[in-house]
CSV table of C-alpha atoms in Angstrom, one decimal:
chain,number,residue,atom,x,y,z
O,1,UNK,CA,9.2,9.6,-14.5
O,2,UNK,CA,6.2,11.7,-13.2
O,3,UNK,CA,6.1,8.8,-10.7
O,4,UNK,CA,1.9,6.6,-11.5
O,5,UNK,CA,-0.6,8.8,-12.4
O,6,UNK,CA,-4.2,8.2,-11.6
O,7,UNK,CA,-7.2,9.9,-12.8
O,8,UNK,CA,-9.3,11.9,-11.9
O,9,UNK,CA,-8.0,12.4,-8.2
O,10,UNK,CA,-11.6,13.1,-6.6
O,11,UNK,CA,-14.9,11.7,-8.1
O,12,UNK,CA,-18.2,12.3,-7.1
O,13,UNK,CA,-20.9,10.4,-8.7
O,14,UNK,CA,-24.8,9.2,-8.2
O,15,UNK,CA,-25.6,5.4,-7.3
O,16,UNK,CA,-26.0,3.8,-10.0
O,17,UNK,CA,-23.6,5.2,-12.2
O,18,UNK,CA,-21.2,4.0,-14.4
O,19,UNK,CA,-17.3,5.2,-12.7
O,20,UNK,CA,-14.2,4.3,-14.3
O,21,UNK,CA,-10.9,5.2,-12.7
O,22,UNK,CA,-7.4,5.0,-15.0
O,23,UNK,CA,-3.7,4.9,-14.6
O,24,UNK,CA,-1.1,4.6,-15.8
O,25,UNK,CA,2.1,3.2,-14.8
O,26,UNK,CA,5.4,3.5,-14.0
O,27,UNK,CA,7.3,2.3,-17.5
O,28,UNK,CA,9.1,0.0,-16.9
O,29,UNK,CA,7.4,-1.7,-14.2
O,30,UNK,CA,6.0,-5.2,-15.0
O,31,UNK,CA,3.6,-5.4,-12.5
O,32,UNK,CA,0.7,-2.9,-11.6
O,33,UNK,CA,-2.3,-3.0,-8.8
O,34,UNK,CA,-5.3,-1.3,-8.3
O,35,UNK,CA,-5.5,-1.4,-4.2
O,36,UNK,CA,-8.7,0.0,-2.4
O,37,UNK,CA,-8.8,1.4,0.7
O,38,UNK,CA,-11.4,2.1,3.1
O,39,UNK,CA,-11.7,3.1,7.7
O,40,UNK,CA,-13.1,-0.2,7.2
O,41,UNK,CA,-11.1,-2.7,6.2
O,42,UNK,CA,-7.9,-1.0,5.2
O,43,UNK,CA,-5.4,-1.9,2.7
O,44,UNK,CA,-7.1,-4.1,0.0
O,45,UNK,CA,-5.8,-5.9,-2.7
O,46,UNK,CA,-8.7,-6.0,-6.2
O,47,UNK,CA,-6.3,-7.3,-9.1
O,48,UNK,CA,-2.9,-7.0,-9.9
O,49,UNK,CA,-1.5,-7.7,-14.1
O,50,UNK,CA,2.0,-8.9,-14.4
O,51,UNK,CA,3.1,-7.7,-18.3
O,52,UNK,CA,-0.4,-6.6,-19.0
O,53,UNK,CA,-1.8,-10.3,-18.3
O,54,UNK,CA,-4.8,-10.5,-15.4
O,55,UNK,CA,-3.2,-12.4,-12.7
O,56,UNK,CA,-5.4,-12.3,-9.4
O,57,UNK,CA,-8.9,-10.3,-9.4
O,58,UNK,CA,-10.0,-12.8,-6.3
O,59,UNK,CA,-10.0,-9.2,-4.2
O,60,UNK,CA,-12.1,-7.8,-7.0
O,61,UNK,CA,-15.5,-7.8,-4.4
O,62,UNK,CA,-18.6,-8.2,-7.1
O,63,UNK,CA,-19.0,-8.7,-10.7
O,64,UNK,CA,-19.5,-4.9,-10.7
O,65,UNK,CA,-16.0,-4.3,-10.1
O,66,UNK,CA,-14.0,-4.8,-13.8
O,67,UNK,CA,-10.8,-3.8,-14.7
O,68,UNK,CA,-8.0,-3.7,-18.1
O,69,UNK,CA,-5.1,-2.9,-18.7
O,70,UNK,CA,-4.9,-2.7,-22.4
O,71,UNK,CA,-1.0,-1.6,-23.3
O,72,UNK,CA,1.6,-1.8,-20.5
O,73,UNK,CA,1.0,2.7,-20.2
O,74,UNK,CA,-2.6,2.2,-19.1
O,75,UNK,CA,-5.2,0.1,-16.8
O,76,UNK,CA,-8.6,1.1,-16.2
O,77,UNK,CA,-10.7,0.2,-13.0
O,78,UNK,CA,-14.3,0.4,-13.6
O,79,UNK,CA,-17.2,-0.4,-11.5
O,80,UNK,CA,-20.9,0.0,-13.2
O,81,UNK,CA,-23.4,0.3,-11.8
O,82,UNK,CA,-22.2,2.2,-8.7
O,83,UNK,CA,-23.1,1.9,-4.5
O,84,UNK,CA,-22.7,3.8,-1.7
O,85,UNK,CA,-20.8,1.1,0.1
O,86,UNK,CA,-18.3,1.6,-3.3
O,87,UNK,CA,-16.8,4.9,-1.7
O,88,UNK,CA,-13.1,3.8,-1.4
O,89,UNK,CA,-9.9,5.7,-1.6
O,90,UNK,CA,-8.3,3.1,-5.0
O,91,UNK,CA,-4.4,3.6,-5.8
O,92,UNK,CA,-2.7,2.2,-8.3
O,93,UNK,CA,0.6,1.1,-7.8
O,94,UNK,CA,3.0,-1.1,-10.2
O,95,UNK,CA,6.8,-2.1,-9.2
O,96,UNK,CA,9.5,-4.0,-11.2
O,97,UNK,CA,9.8,-8.6,-10.6
O,98,UNK,CA,11.3,-9.1,-7.0
O,99,UNK,CA,11.8,-9.4,-3.8
O,100,UNK,CA,13.5,-6.7,-3.1
O,101,UNK,CA,11.4,-4.0,-5.2
O,102,UNK,CA,9.1,-1.6,-3.5
O,103,UNK,CA,5.5,-1.1,-5.4
O,104,UNK,CA,4.4,3.0,-6.2
O,105,UNK,CA,1.4,4.2,-5.9
O,106,UNK,CA,0.1,7.2,-7.2
O,107,UNK,CA,-2.0,9.7,-5.6
O,108,UNK,CA,-5.0,7.3,-5.2
O,109,UNK,CA,-8.6,9.1,-6.0
O,110,UNK,CA,-11.1,9.3,-3.8
O,111,UNK,CA,-14.4,8.3,-4.8
O,112,UNK,CA,-17.2,9.6,-3.5
O,113,UNK,CA,-20.5,8.3,-4.2
O,114,UNK,CA,-23.9,9.5,-2.9
Q,1,UNK,CA,-1.9,-17.6,3.9
Q,2,UNK,CA,0.2,-14.1,5.0
Q,3,UNK,CA,-0.6,-11.3,7.6
Q,4,UNK,CA,0.9,-8.5,9.0
Q,5,UNK,CA,-0.3,-7.7,11.9
Q,6,UNK,CA,-0.1,-4.4,13.3
Q,7,UNK,CA,-0.8,-2.9,17.4
Q,8,UNK,CA,-0.7,-0.3,17.8
Q,9,UNK,CA,-3.6,1.7,16.3
Q,10,UNK,CA,-2.2,5.0,17.5
Q,11,UNK,CA,1.1,6.4,18.6
Q,12,UNK,CA,2.6,9.6,20.3
Q,13,UNK,CA,5.7,11.2,20.5
Q,14,UNK,CA,7.4,14.1,21.6
Q,15,UNK,CA,9.0,16.7,18.4
Q,16,UNK,CA,13.0,15.0,18.7
Q,17,UNK,CA,12.2,12.0,20.6
Q,18,UNK,CA,13.0,7.8,19.4
Q,19,UNK,CA,9.8,6.4,18.2
Q,20,UNK,CA,9.4,2.5,17.0
Q,21,UNK,CA,6.3,1.0,15.5
Q,22,UNK,CA,5.6,-2.1,15.6
Q,23,UNK,CA,5.0,-5.1,12.9
Q,24,UNK,CA,4.9,-8.7,13.5
Q,25,UNK,CA,4.4,-10.7,10.9
Q,26,UNK,CA,3.3,-14.2,9.5
Q,27,UNK,CA,4.8,-16.4,7.0
Q,28,UNK,CA,6.2,-19.7,6.8
Q,29,UNK,CA,8.0,-18.1,3.5
Q,30,UNK,CA,11.7,-17.9,3.0
Q,31,UNK,CA,12.2,-15.1,0.6
Q,32,UNK,CA,10.3,-12.5,1.6
Q,33,UNK,CA,10.5,-9.1,1.5
Q,34,UNK,CA,9.3,-5.5,4.8
Q,35,UNK,CA,8.6,-2.5,3.6
Q,36,UNK,CA,7.4,0.7,5.2
Q,37,UNK,CA,5.3,3.2,3.8
Q,38,UNK,CA,4.2,7.0,5.2
Q,39,UNK,CA,0.7,8.2,3.8
Q,40,UNK,CA,0.2,12.1,5.4
Q,41,UNK,CA,-3.1,13.3,5.7
Q,42,UNK,CA,-2.7,14.3,1.8
Q,43,UNK,CA,-3.9,10.8,0.8
Q,44,UNK,CA,-0.2,10.1,-0.8
Q,45,UNK,CA,1.6,6.5,0.0
Q,46,UNK,CA,5.3,7.3,0.1
Q,47,UNK,CA,7.7,4.5,0.6
Q,48,UNK,CA,10.0,4.3,4.1
Q,49,UNK,CA,12.4,1.7,3.8
Q,50,UNK,CA,13.2,-2.0,2.8
Q,51,UNK,CA,14.4,-4.9,4.8
Q,52,UNK,CA,14.5,-8.4,2.5
Q,53,UNK,CA,14.2,-12.0,4.7
Q,54,UNK,CA,18.4,-13.0,4.0
Q,55,UNK,CA,19.5,-9.6,4.7
Q,56,UNK,CA,22.0,-9.3,7.3
Q,57,UNK,CA,21.7,-5.9,8.3
Q,58,UNK,CA,18.9,-4.0,10.4
Q,59,UNK,CA,18.4,-1.6,6.7
Q,60,UNK,CA,18.6,1.7,7.3
Q,61,UNK,CA,17.4,5.6,5.7
Q,62,UNK,CA,18.4,8.7,7.0
Q,63,UNK,CA,16.2,8.9,10.1
Q,64,UNK,CA,14.0,5.6,9.9
Q,65,UNK,CA,15.5,2.4,10.7
Q,66,UNK,CA,13.9,-0.9,10.0
Q,67,UNK,CA,14.8,-3.4,13.9
Q,68,UNK,CA,14.5,-6.6,12.0
Q,69,UNK,CA,13.7,-10.2,14.2
Q,70,UNK,CA,13.8,-13.3,12.1
Q,71,UNK,CA,13.2,-15.2,15.1
Q,72,UNK,CA,10.1,-12.8,17.2
Q,73,UNK,CA,9.2,-12.5,13.3
Q,74,UNK,CA,9.2,-8.4,14.0
Q,75,UNK,CA,9.8,-5.3,11.4
Q,76,UNK,CA,9.7,-3.0,13.7
Q,77,UNK,CA,10.3,0.7,12.6
Q,78,UNK,CA,12.1,3.1,14.9
Q,79,UNK,CA,12.0,7.3,13.1
Q,80,UNK,CA,14.8,9.2,15.8
Q,81,UNK,CA,14.6,13.0,16.3
Q,82,UNK,CA,11.0,12.7,15.6
Q,83,UNK,CA,9.6,15.6,13.1
Q,84,UNK,CA,5.7,16.7,13.2
Q,85,UNK,CA,5.9,16.6,9.5
Q,86,UNK,CA,6.5,13.4,10.6
Q,87,UNK,CA,2.8,12.9,12.1
Q,88,UNK,CA,1.2,10.7,8.9
Q,89,UNK,CA,-0.3,6.7,9.0
Q,90,UNK,CA,2.4,4.2,9.1
Q,91,UNK,CA,1.9,1.0,6.8
Q,92,UNK,CA,4.2,-2.1,7.4
Q,93,UNK,CA,3.7,-5.1,4.4
Q,94,UNK,CA,5.3,-7.8,3.4
Q,95,UNK,CA,6.0,-9.6,-0.1
Q,96,UNK,CA,6.5,-13.4,-0.3
Q,97,UNK,CA,8.3,-15.1,-3.4
Q,98,UNK,CA,5.5,-17.7,-3.2
Q,99,UNK,CA,3.4,-14.9,-3.8
Q,100,UNK,CA,4.7,-13.0,-6.8
Q,101,UNK,CA,5.9,-9.9,-4.8
Q,102,UNK,CA,2.4,-8.3,-4.1
Q,103,UNK,CA,2.8,-6.5,-1.4
Q,104,UNK,CA,-0.1,-7.1,0.7
Q,105,UNK,CA,-0.7,-4.7,4.2
Q,106,UNK,CA,-0.9,-4.5,7.7
Q,107,UNK,CA,-3.8,-2.4,9.2
Q,108,UNK,CA,-1.7,0.8,9.9
Q,109,UNK,CA,0.0,3.1,13.1
Q,110,UNK,CA,-1.9,6.6,13.4
Q,111,UNK,CA,2.3,8.8,14.3
Q,112,UNK,CA,1.4,12.7,16.4
Q,113,UNK,CA,4.0,14.5,16.9
Q,114,UNK,CA,3.6,16.7,19.5
Q,115,UNK,CA,5.8,19.9,19.5
């Protein structure tokens, strides 16, 4: 398996524009997580899915953020409209069920909103 | 609520020496997992080692070992024989059975290995 695949790796956009981040989890994994990493707040869990169903989106900062998982092999995180404070590295990760299963991370998307 | 604390924002070590990175956690859940990840300057998150709350022995993976002290709620990472390539951010994480095994991360420790 190629691991968790995220695209794009880098995104620069203007304030107010819509941004869509994409993720392909590892085949067979039941959980998919979206994290955001900033210097100020570290790694924050935004939302996670179990078997394609959103379970907890309490970490999503605002209504401008939305996430979907239409099938087991694809998820998106959308920001509309984007703001400069959304600039961060966004990670997608996936894992199997159970306490002793580590989360496998994608390479991350570095988002810059100017 | 679960909490992971890494008190060392930065650590320095001489090449070939051993280094310990601290991690303490707080939970009342009896079943949990503890993880360490490495994040080099390239940005990816690399899984290093896992320790289960019911494991009797400390986990080891090559040069990495986890010093698990359950009563003290600590899960320190020990890197033996440091190499220049070990320079990176290191994150401690915990997942709980009562929390659907969702990893929660500490703020990380920056390790710099000197030649």
